[in-house]
Amino acid sequence: MFGIGVQELVVVLVIALIVFGGKNLPQIGADMGRAIINFKKGISERPVDEEKPVESAKKTEEIKNQ
């Protein structure tokens, strides 16, 4: 898992517990999960009619030549 061992994961969790506190940690985890889900949705929902730059350049040249 990303080259992180069990010992490193425990150290990170202990530091997060000290910094954020026990009450805030579940909320922070849920917020991060929602942020990752929304980021993935945003990436996958690109407009279908998006033009390629080459096609756009060709159309621009055609308009200039008219």
GROMACS .gro file of N, CA, C and O in nm:
model
  264
    1MET      N    1   0.084  -0.118   0.000
    1MET     CA    2   0.000   0.000   0.000
    1MET      C    3   0.088   0.124   0.000
    1MET      O    4   0.124   0.177   0.104
    2PHE      N    5   0.128   0.170  -0.113
    2PHE     CA    6   0.207   0.292  -0.131
    2PHE      C    7   0.341   0.286  -0.058
    2PHE      O    8   0.397   0.389  -0.024
    3GLY      N    9   0.389   0.168  -0.027
    3GLY     CA   10   0.516   0.155   0.040
    3GLY      C   11   0.512   0.194   0.187
    3GLY      O   12   0.614   0.221   0.247
    4ILE      N   13   0.392   0.201   0.245
    4ILE     CA   14   0.378   0.237   0.386
    4ILE      C   15   0.353   0.110   0.464
    4ILE      O   16   0.259   0.036   0.436
    5GLY      N   17   0.436   0.086   0.564
    5GLY     CA   18   0.420  -0.031   0.647
    5GLY      C   19   0.324  -0.005   0.762
    5GLY      O   20   0.274   0.107   0.781
    6VAL      N   21   0.301  -0.107   0.841
    6VAL     CA   22   0.209  -0.096   0.954
    6VAL      C   23   0.262   0.003   1.058
    6VAL      O   24   0.187   0.084   1.112
    7GLN      N   25   0.391  -0.001   1.083
    7GLN     CA   26   0.449   0.089   1.182
    7GLN      C   27   0.435   0.235   1.141
    7GLN      O   28   0.399   0.320   1.223
    8GLU      N   29   0.459   0.263   1.014
    8GLU     CA   30   0.446   0.402   0.966
    8GLU      C   31   0.302   0.448   0.973
    8GLU      O   32   0.272   0.563   1.009
    9LEU      N   33   0.209   0.359   0.941
    9LEU     CA   34   0.066   0.393   0.945
    9LEU      C   35   0.023   0.423   1.088
    9LEU      O   36  -0.051   0.519   1.112
   10VAL      N   37   0.071   0.347   1.183
   10VAL     CA   38   0.038   0.370   1.325
   10VAL      C   39   0.093   0.505   1.370
   10VAL      O   40   0.024   0.581   1.440
   11VAL      N   41   0.215   0.539   1.329
   11VAL     CA   42   0.274   0.668   1.366
   11VAL      C   43   0.192   0.783   1.309
   11VAL      O   44   0.163   0.881   1.379
   12VAL      N   45   0.151   0.771   1.184
   12VAL     CA   46   0.070   0.876   1.122
   12VAL      C   47  -0.063   0.891   1.194
   12VAL      O   48  -0.109   1.003   1.220
   13LEU      N   49  -0.127   0.781   1.228
   13LEU     CA   50  -0.255   0.788   1.298
   13LEU      C   51  -0.241   0.849   1.438
   13LEU      O   52  -0.327   0.926   1.481
   14VAL      N   53  -0.134   0.816   1.508
   14VAL     CA   54  -0.111   0.874   1.641
   14VAL      C   55  -0.089   1.024   1.630
   14VAL      O   56  -0.145   1.102   1.709
   15ILE      N   57  -0.011   1.067   1.533
   15ILE     CA   58   0.012   1.211   1.513
   15ILE      C   59  -0.118   1.282   1.478
   15ILE      O   60  -0.147   1.389   1.531
   16ALA      N   61  -0.198   1.221   1.391
   16ALA     CA   62  -0.327   1.281   1.355
   16ALA      C   63  -0.419   1.289   1.476
   16ALA      O   64  -0.490   1.388   1.495
   17LEU      N   65  -0.416   1.188   1.561
   17LEU     CA   66  -0.498   1.189   1.682
   17LEU      C   67  -0.454   1.300   1.777
   17LEU      O   68  -0.537   1.370   1.836
   18ILE      N   69  -0.325   1.321   1.789
   18ILE     CA   70  -0.273   1.427   1.876
   18ILE      C   71  -0.308   1.565   1.821
   18ILE      O   72  -0.352   1.654   1.893
   19VAL      N   73  -0.292   1.583   1.690
   19VAL     CA   74  -0.314   1.714   1.629
   19VAL      C   75  -0.462   1.750   1.625
   19VAL      O   76  -0.502   1.861   1.661
   20PHE      N   77  -0.546   1.658   1.579
   20PHE     CA   78  -0.687   1.690   1.556
   20PHE      C   79  -0.779   1.650   1.671
   20PHE      O   80  -0.890   1.700   1.681
   21GLY      N   81  -0.738   1.559   1.755
   21GLY     CA   82  -0.821   1.517   1.867
   21GLY      C   83  -0.914   1.403   1.826
   21GLY      O   84  -0.944   1.382   1.708
   22GLY      N   85  -0.960   1.330   1.925
   22GLY     CA   86  -1.043   1.213   1.900
   22GLY      C   87  -1.181   1.246   1.846
   22GLY      O   88  -1.239   1.169   1.769
   23LYS      N   89  -1.237   1.359   1.884
   23LYS     CA   90  -1.372   1.394   1.840
   23LYS      C   91  -1.375   1.440   1.695
   23LYS      O   92  -1.471   1.416   1.622
   24ASN      N   93  -1.271   1.507   1.650
   24ASN     CA   94  -1.269   1.563   1.514
   24ASN      C   95  -1.219   1.465   1.409
   24ASN      O   96  -1.245   1.484   1.290
   25LEU      N   97  -1.149   1.362   1.448
   25LEU     CA   98  -1.087   1.270   1.352
   25LEU      C   99  -1.188   1.200   1.261
   25LEU      O  100  -1.167   1.195   1.140
   26PRO      N  101  -1.301   1.146   1.311
   26PRO     CA  102  -1.398   1.083   1.221
   26PRO      C  103  -1.457   1.181   1.119
   26PRO      O  104  -1.478   1.147   1.003
   27GLN      N  105  -1.483   1.303   1.164
   27GLN     CA  106  -1.540   1.403   1.073
   27GLN      C  107  -1.439   1.440   0.964
   27GLN      O  108  -1.475   1.457   0.848
   28ILE      N  109  -1.313   1.453   1.001
   28ILE     CA  110  -1.209   1.485   0.903
   28ILE      C  111  -1.196   1.373   0.801
   28ILE      O  112  -1.185   1.397   0.681
   29GLY      N  113  -1.202   1.247   0.847
   29GLY     CA  114  -1.195   1.134   0.756
   29GLY      C  115  -1.313   1.131   0.659
   29GLY      O  116  -1.296   1.105   0.540
   30ALA      N  117  -1.432   1.158   0.710
   30ALA     CA  118  -1.551   1.161   0.624
   30ALA      C  119  -1.541   1.274   0.522
   30ALA      O  120  -1.576   1.256   0.404
   31ASP      N  121  -1.495   1.390   0.565
   31ASP     CA  122  -1.480   1.503   0.472
   31ASP      C  123  -1.378   1.473   0.363
   31ASP      O  124  -1.399   1.506   0.246
   32MET      N  125  -1.268   1.407   0.400
   32MET     CA  126  -1.167   1.372   0.300
   32MET      C  127  -1.222   1.269   0.202
   32MET      O  128  -1.196   1.277   0.082
   33GLY      N  129  -1.300   1.175   0.251
   33GLY     CA  130  -1.362   1.075   0.163
   33GLY      C  131  -1.457   1.140   0.063
   33GLY      O  132  -1.455   1.108  -0.056
   34ARG      N  133  -1.539   1.234   0.110
   34ARG     CA  134  -1.630   1.306   0.020
   34ARG      C  135  -1.554   1.389  -0.082
   34ARG      O  136  -1.592   1.397  -0.199
   35ALA      N  137  -1.443   1.448  -0.039
   35ALA     CA  138  -1.362   1.529  -0.131
   35ALA      C  139  -1.303   1.442  -0.241
   35ALA      O  140  -1.302   1.481  -0.358
   36ILE      N  141  -1.255   1.324  -0.207
   36ILE     CA  142  -1.198   1.234  -0.307
   36ILE      C  143  -1.305   1.187  -0.403
   36ILE      O  144  -1.283   1.184  -0.526
   37ILE      N  145  -1.424   1.155  -0.353
   37ILE     CA  146  -1.534   1.111  -0.439
   37ILE      C  147  -1.574   1.223  -0.535
   37ILE      O  148  -1.592   1.200  -0.655
   38ASN      N  149  -1.587   1.345  -0.485
   38ASN     CA  150  -1.625   1.457  -0.571
   38ASN      C  151  -1.516   1.487  -0.674
   38ASN      O  152  -1.547   1.523  -0.788
   39PHE      N  153  -1.392   1.472  -0.637
   39PHE     CA  154  -1.282   1.493  -0.731
   39PHE      C  155  -1.288   1.391  -0.843
   39PHE      O  156  -1.276   1.426  -0.961
   40LYS      N  157  -1.311   1.265  -0.810
   40LYS     CA  158  -1.322   1.160  -0.912
   40LYS      C  159  -1.442   1.184  -1.003
   40LYS      O  160  -1.433   1.163  -1.124
   41LYS      N  161  -1.554   1.229  -0.947
   41LYS     CA  162  -1.671   1.260  -1.028
   41LYS      C  163  -1.641   1.374  -1.124
   41LYS      O  164  -1.680   1.371  -1.240
   42GLY      N  165  -1.574   1.476  -1.075
   42GLY     CA  166  -1.540   1.592  -1.158
   42GLY      C  167  -1.450   1.555  -1.273
   42GLY      O  168  -1.464   1.607  -1.384
   43ILE      N  169  -1.358   1.464  -1.251
   43ILE     CA  170  -1.269   1.422  -1.358
   43ILE      C  171  -1.342   1.338  -1.462
   43ILE      O  172  -1.321   1.354  -1.582
   44SER      N  173  -1.431   1.251  -1.416
   44SER     CA  174  -1.499   1.160  -1.509
   44SER      C  175  -1.613   1.228  -1.585
   44SER      O  176  -1.656   1.177  -1.687
   45GLU      N  177  -1.662   1.341  -1.539
   45GLU     CA  178  -1.775   1.408  -1.602
   45GLU      C  179  -1.731   1.521  -1.694
   45GLU      O  180  -1.779   1.632  -1.687
   46ARG      N  181  -1.640   1.490  -1.786
   46ARG     CA  182  -1.598   1.590  -1.885
   46ARG      C  183  -1.707   1.605  -1.989
   46ARG      O  184  -1.778   1.511  -2.021
   47PRO      N  185  -1.721   1.721  -2.047
   47PRO     CA  186  -1.822   1.738  -2.153
   47PRO      C  187  -1.791   1.648  -2.273
   47PRO      O  188  -1.676   1.634  -2.314
   48VAL      N  189  -1.896   1.587  -2.326
   48VAL     CA  190  -1.880   1.495  -2.437
   48VAL      C  191  -1.847   1.570  -2.566
   48VAL      O  192  -1.770   1.523  -2.649
   49ASP      N  193  -1.902   1.689  -2.585
   49ASP     CA  194  -1.882   1.763  -2.708
   49ASP      C  195  -1.755   1.847  -2.708
   49ASP      O  196  -1.740   1.937  -2.789
   50GLU      N  197  -1.664   1.814  -2.622
   50GLU     CA  198  -1.539   1.889  -2.613
   50GLU      C  199  -1.457   1.868  -2.741
   50GLU      O  200  -1.434   1.758  -2.785
   51GLU      N  201  -1.416   1.978  -2.802
   51GLU     CA  202  -1.339   1.970  -2.926
   51GLU      C  203  -1.192   1.945  -2.898
   51GLU      O  204  -1.140   1.987  -2.796
   52LYS      N  205  -1.129   1.883  -2.992
   52LYS     CA  206  -0.985   1.868  -2.983
   52LYS      C  207  -0.921   1.998  -3.032
   52LYS      O  208  -0.975   2.064  -3.120
   53PRO      N  209  -0.808   2.035  -2.980
   53PRO     CA  210  -0.744   2.161  -3.022
   53PRO      C  211  -0.716   2.166  -3.171
   53PRO      O  212  -0.726   2.272  -3.232
   54VAL      N  213  -0.683   2.054  -3.234
   54VAL     CA  214  -0.652   2.054  -3.377
   54VAL      C  215  -0.777   2.086  -3.457
   54VAL      O  216  -0.772   2.166  -3.551
   55GLU      N  217  -0.891   2.027  -3.419
   55GLU     CA  218  -1.016   2.055  -3.491
   55GLU      C  219  -1.054   2.201  -3.474
   55GLU      O  220  -1.101   2.265  -3.569
   56SER      N  221  -1.035   2.255  -3.357
   56SER     CA  222  -1.067   2.394  -3.331
   56SER      C  223  -0.979   2.486  -3.416
   56SER      O  224  -1.026   2.586  -3.472
   57ALA      N  225  -0.851   2.453  -3.429
   57ALA     CA  226  -0.760   2.533  -3.511
   57ALA      C  227  -0.800   2.528  -3.658
   57ALA      O  228  -0.794   2.629  -3.729
   58LYS      N  229  -0.844   2.411  -3.705
   58LYS     CA  230  -0.887   2.399  -3.845
   58LYS      C  231  -1.010   2.485  -3.870
   58LYS      O  232  -1.019   2.551  -3.973
   59LYS      N  233  -1.105   2.485  -3.776
   59LYS     CA  234  -1.224   2.566  -3.793
   59LYS      C  235  -1.189   2.715  -3.794
   59LYS      O  236  -1.246   2.792  -3.871
   60THR      N  237  -1.094   2.754  -3.711
   60THR     CA  238  -1.051   2.893  -3.707
   60THR      C  239  -0.988   2.933  -3.840
   60THR      O  240  -1.016   3.042  -3.892
   61GLU      N  241  -0.907   2.846  -3.898
   61GLU     CA  242  -0.844   2.874  -4.028
   61GLU      C  243  -0.950   2.885  -4.138
   61GLU      O  244  -0.941   2.971  -4.225
   62GLU      N  245  -1.052   2.799  -4.134
   62GLU     CA  246  -1.159   2.805  -4.234
   62GLU      C  247  -1.233   2.936  -4.227
   62GLU      O  248  -1.268   2.996  -4.328
   63ILE      N  249  -1.260   2.983  -4.106
   63ILE     CA  250  -1.332   3.109  -4.088
   63ILE      C  251  -1.247   3.225  -4.139
   63ILE      O  252  -1.299   3.317  -4.204
   64LYS      N  253  -1.118   3.221  -4.112
   64LYS     CA  254  -1.030   3.328  -4.159
   64LYS      C  255  -1.021   3.333  -4.311
   64LYS      O  256  -1.010   3.439  -4.371
   65ASN      N  257  -1.024   3.216  -4.375
   65ASN     CA  258  -1.011   3.208  -4.520
   65ASN      C  259  -1.138   3.248  -4.593
   65ASN      O  260  -1.135   3.273  -4.713
   66GLN      N  261  -1.249   3.258  -4.526
   66GLN     CA  262  -1.375   3.292  -4.593
   66GLN      C  263  -1.387   3.435  -4.622
   66GLN      O  264  -1.357   3.530  -4.608
   0.00000   0.00000   0.00000
